[in-house]
Coordinates of C-alpha atoms in Angstrom, one line a residue:
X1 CA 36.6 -42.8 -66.5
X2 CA 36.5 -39.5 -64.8
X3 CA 36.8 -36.8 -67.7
X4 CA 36.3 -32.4 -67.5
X5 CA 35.3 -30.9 -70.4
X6 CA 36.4 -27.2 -70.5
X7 CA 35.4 -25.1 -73.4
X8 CA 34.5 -21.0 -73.5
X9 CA 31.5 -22.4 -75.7
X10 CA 28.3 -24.1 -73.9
X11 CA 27.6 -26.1 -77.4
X12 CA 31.0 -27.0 -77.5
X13 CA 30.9 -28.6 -73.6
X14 CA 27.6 -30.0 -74.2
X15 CA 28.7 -31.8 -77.4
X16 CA 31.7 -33.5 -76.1
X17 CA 29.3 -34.8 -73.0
X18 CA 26.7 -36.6 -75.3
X19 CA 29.7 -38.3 -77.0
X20 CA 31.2 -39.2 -74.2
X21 CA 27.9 -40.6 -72.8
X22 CA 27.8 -42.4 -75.0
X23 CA 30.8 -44.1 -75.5
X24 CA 31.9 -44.3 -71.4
X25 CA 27.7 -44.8 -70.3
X26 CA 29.4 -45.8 -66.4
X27 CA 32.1 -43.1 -66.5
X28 CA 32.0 -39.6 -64.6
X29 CA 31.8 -36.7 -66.5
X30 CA 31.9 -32.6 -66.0
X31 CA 31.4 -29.8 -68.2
X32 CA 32.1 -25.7 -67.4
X33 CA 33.1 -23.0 -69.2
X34 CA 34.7 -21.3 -66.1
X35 CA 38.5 -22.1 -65.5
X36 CA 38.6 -21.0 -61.7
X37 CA 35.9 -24.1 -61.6
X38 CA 38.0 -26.4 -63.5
X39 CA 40.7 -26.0 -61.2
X40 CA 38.6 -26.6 -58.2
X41 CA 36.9 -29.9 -59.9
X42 CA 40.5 -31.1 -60.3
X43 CA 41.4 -30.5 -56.7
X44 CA 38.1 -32.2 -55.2
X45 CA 37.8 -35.1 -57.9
X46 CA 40.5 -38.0 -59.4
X47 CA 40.3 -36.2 -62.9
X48 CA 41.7 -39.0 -65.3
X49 CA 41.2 -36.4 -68.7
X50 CA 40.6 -33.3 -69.4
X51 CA 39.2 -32.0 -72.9
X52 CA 40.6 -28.9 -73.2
X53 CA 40.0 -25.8 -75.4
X54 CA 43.1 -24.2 -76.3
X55 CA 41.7 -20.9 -76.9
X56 CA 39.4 -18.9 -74.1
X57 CA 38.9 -15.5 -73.3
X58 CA 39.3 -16.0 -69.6
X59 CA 42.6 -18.4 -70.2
X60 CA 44.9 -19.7 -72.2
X61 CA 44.1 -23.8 -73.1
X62 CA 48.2 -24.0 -72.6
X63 CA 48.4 -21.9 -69.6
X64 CA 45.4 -23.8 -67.7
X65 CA 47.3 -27.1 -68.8
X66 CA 50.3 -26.2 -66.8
X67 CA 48.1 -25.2 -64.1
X68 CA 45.9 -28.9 -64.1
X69 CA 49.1 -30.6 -64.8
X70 CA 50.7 -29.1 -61.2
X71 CA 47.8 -30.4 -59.6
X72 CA 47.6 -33.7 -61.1
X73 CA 50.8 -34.4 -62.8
X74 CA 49.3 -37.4 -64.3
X75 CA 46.5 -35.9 -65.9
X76 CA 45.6 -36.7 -69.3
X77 CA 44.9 -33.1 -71.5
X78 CA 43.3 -33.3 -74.6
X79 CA 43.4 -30.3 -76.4
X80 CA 40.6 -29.2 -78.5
X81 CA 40.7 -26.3 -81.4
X82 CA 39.4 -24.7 -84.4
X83 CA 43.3 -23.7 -85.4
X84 CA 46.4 -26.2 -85.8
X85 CA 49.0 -23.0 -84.9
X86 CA 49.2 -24.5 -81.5
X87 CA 50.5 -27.9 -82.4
X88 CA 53.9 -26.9 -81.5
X89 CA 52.5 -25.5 -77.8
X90 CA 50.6 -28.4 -76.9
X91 CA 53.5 -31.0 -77.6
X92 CA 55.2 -28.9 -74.7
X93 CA 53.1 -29.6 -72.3
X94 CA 53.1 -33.1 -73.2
X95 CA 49.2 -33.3 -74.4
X96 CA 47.6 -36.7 -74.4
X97 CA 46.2 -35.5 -77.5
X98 CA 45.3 -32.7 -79.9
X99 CA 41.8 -32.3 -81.8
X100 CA 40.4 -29.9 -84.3
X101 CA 36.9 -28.7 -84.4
X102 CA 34.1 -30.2 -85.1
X103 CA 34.9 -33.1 -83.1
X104 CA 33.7 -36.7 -84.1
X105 CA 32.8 -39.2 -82.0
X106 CA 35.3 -41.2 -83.7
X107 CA 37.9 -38.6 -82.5
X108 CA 37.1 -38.7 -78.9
X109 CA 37.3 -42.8 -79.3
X110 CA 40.8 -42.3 -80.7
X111 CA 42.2 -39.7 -77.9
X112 CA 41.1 -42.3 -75.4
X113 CA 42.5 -45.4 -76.8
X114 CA 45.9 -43.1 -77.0
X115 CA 46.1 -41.8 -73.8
X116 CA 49.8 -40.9 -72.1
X117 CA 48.7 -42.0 -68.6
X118 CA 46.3 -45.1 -68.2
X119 CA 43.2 -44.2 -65.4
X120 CA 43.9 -45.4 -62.1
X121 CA 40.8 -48.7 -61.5
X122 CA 39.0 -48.6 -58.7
X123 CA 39.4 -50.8 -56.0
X124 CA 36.8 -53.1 -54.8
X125 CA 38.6 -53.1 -51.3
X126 CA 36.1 -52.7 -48.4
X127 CA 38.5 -51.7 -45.9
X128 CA 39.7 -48.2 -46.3
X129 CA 42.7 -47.3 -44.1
X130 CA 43.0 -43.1 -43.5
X131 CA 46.6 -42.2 -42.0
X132 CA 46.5 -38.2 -43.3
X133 CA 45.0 -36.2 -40.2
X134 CA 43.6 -39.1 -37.3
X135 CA 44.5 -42.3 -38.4
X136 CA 41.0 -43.9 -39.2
X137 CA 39.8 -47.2 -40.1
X138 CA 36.3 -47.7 -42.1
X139 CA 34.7 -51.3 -43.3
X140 CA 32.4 -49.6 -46.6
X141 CA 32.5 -46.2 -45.0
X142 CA 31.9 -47.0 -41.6
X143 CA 34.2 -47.0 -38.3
X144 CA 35.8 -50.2 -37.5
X145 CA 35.2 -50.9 -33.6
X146 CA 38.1 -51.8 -32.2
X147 CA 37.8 -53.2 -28.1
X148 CA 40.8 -51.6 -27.2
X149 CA 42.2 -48.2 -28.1
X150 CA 45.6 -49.7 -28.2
X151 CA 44.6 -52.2 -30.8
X152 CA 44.0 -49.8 -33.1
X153 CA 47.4 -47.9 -32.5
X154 CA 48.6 -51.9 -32.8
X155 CA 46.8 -51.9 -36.6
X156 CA 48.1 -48.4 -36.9
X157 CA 52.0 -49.2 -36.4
X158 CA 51.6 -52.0 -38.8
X159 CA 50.1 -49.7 -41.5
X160 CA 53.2 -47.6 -41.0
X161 CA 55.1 -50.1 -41.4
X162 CA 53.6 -51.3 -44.5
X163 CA 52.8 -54.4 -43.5
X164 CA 56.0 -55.6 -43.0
X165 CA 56.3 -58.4 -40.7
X166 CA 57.1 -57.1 -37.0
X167 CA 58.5 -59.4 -34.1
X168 CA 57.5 -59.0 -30.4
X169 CA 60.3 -56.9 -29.3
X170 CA 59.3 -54.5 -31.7
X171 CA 55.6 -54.4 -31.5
X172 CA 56.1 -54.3 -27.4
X173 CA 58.7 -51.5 -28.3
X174 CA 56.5 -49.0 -30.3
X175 CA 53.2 -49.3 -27.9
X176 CA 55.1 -49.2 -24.8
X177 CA 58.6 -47.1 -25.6
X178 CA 59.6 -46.6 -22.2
X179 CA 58.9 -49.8 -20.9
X180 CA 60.8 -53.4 -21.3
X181 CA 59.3 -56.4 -22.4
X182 CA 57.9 -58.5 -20.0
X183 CA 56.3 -61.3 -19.5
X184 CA 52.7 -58.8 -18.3
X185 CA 53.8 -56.9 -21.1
X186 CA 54.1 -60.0 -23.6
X187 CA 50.5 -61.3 -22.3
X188 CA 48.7 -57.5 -23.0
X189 CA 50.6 -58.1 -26.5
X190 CA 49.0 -61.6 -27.1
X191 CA 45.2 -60.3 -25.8
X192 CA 45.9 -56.9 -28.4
X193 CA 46.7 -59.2 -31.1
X194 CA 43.7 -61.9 -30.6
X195 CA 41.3 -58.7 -30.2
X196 CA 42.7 -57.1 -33.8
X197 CA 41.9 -60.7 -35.5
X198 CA 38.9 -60.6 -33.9
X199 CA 37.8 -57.2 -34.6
X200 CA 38.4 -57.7 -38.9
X201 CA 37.0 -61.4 -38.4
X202 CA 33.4 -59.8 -37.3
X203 CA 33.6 -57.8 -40.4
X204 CA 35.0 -60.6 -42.7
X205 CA 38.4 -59.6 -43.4
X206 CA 40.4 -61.6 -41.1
X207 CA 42.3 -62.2 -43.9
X208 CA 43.8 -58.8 -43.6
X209 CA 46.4 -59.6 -40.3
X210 CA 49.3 -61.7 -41.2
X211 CA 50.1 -64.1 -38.1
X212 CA 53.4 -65.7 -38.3
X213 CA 55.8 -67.8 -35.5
X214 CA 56.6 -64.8 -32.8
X215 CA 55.4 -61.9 -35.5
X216 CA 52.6 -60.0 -37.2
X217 CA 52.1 -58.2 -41.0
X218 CA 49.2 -57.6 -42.7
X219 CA 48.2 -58.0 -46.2
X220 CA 48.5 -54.7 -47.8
X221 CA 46.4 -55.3 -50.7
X222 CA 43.6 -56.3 -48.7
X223 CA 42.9 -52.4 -48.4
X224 CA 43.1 -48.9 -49.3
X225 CA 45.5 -46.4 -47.6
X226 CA 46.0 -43.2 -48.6
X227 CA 49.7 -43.2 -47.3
X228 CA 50.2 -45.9 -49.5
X229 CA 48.7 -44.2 -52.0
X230 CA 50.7 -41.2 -52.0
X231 CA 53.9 -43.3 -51.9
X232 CA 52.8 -44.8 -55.1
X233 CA 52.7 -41.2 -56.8
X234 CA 49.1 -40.6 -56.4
X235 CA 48.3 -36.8 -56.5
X236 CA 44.7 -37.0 -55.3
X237 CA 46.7 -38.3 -52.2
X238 CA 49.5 -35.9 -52.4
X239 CA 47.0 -33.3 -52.9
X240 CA 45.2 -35.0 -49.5
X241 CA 48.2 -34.5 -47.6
X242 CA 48.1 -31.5 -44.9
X243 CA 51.3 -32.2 -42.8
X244 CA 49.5 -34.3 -40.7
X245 CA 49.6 -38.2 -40.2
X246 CA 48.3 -40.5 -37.8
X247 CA 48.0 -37.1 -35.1
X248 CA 46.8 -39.1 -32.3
X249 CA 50.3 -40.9 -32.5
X250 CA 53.5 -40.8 -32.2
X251 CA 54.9 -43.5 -33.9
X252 CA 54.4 -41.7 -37.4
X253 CA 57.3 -39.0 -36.4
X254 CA 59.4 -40.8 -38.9
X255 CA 56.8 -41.1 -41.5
X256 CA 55.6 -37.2 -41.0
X257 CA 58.9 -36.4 -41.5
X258 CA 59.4 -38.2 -44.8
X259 CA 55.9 -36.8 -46.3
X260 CA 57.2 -33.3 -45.1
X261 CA 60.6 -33.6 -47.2
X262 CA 58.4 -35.1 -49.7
X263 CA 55.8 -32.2 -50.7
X264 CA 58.7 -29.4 -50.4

């Protein structure tokens, strides 16, 4: 799990770490006393839980919960405090869960096993799929070499359209819009199509495009997208989301618009 500690009090942080250590040994952990940090870690990291100190001179526990929560609305906070007046405060902000100093191992076990939102898993996809800013396509962080520049804008319209299966007409129609579809234009289609097999067979994930009588799809959970995260409520996503998708295209003028509407 990925889990911020944020406590005023260097003992307190460093406590909380060795317990968690301990019981999540493969898990990611931070520790600060500094809020404006806190903030930052949750921007640049998938923060799953944060243990949370309710009282700090530089911040309020609650108001830095409303704060992490606009973030990452499906952050887990876990308050911790050496008074109970704040019970009432933290239900409010819909706390995973609320601890009173000195914290026990056995405490930090019990706040995990009673979470509000379950940690996202990670995915053991090797293809990663990047539609926010240039559409991108990387095989275990490296650039998928496409032969042809419109075979990747051929992957890319399929990603758009979420892998739903497309027929010629409309494949023909997105990579040549002001063209009809001939018979040249039917043969360029066939050569695109053989090259994009081609191009995720070299790499092992053939698997990935979707072949059917007089269409195409892919297998969407045969990689990670960030668009596709985002639609599923992500916020590291929605966080990753600039107003810009799939820039070297225009096909995504649709989509853009959407995300736009979206993140209002």
């Amino acid at each position: 799990m990925h889990i911020l500690v944020l406590d005023d009090k260097k003992l307190v942080v460093d406590g909380v770490l060795r317990i968690l250590n301990r019981i999540d040994p493969n898990g990611e952990h931070w520790g600060t006393s500094d809020c404006s940090e806190a903030l930052e870690l949750i921007k640049e990291q998938q923060i799953d839980i944060v243990f949370l100190d309710i009282e700090m001179p530089e911040a309020s526990g609650i108001t830095m919960a409303k704060k992490m929560s606009k973030i990452n609305p499906t952050i887990n906070i876990i308050f911790i405090t050496g008074y109970a007046d704040y019970a009432l405060d933290a239900h409010k902000v819909y706390a995973s869960s609320y601890l009173m100093k000195p914290i026990t191992e056995d405490d930090v076990v019990d706040a995990l096993v009673h979470l509000r939102y379950q940690p996202m898993k990670k995915s053991d996809n090797k293809i990663e799929v990047r539609c926010f800013g240039v559409f991108e396509v990387l095989c275990n962080g490296k650039p998928v070499e496409f032969k042809r520049k419109k075979t990747k804008e051929l992957f890319a319209y399929l990603v758009d359209r979420k892998g739903a299966s497309c027929d010629v007409d409309m494949l023909i129609g997105s990579l040549w819009p002001d063209e009809p579809a001939s018979a040249s234009k039917q043969s360029l289609l066939r050569n695109l199509i053989a090259d994009l097999r081609k191009s995720f067979r070299e790499i092992g994930e053939e698997d990935i495009i979707i072949k059917m009588h007089n269409g195409l799809g892919l297998n969407t959970h045969k990689f990670d997208c960030d668009y596709y995260d985002f639609l599923r409520g992500d916020p590291k996503a929605r966080h990753k989301y600039s107003g810009e998708y799939m820039s070297q295209y225009d096909l995504g003028e649709i989509t853009r618009a959407y995300l736009d509407d979206t993140t209002i």
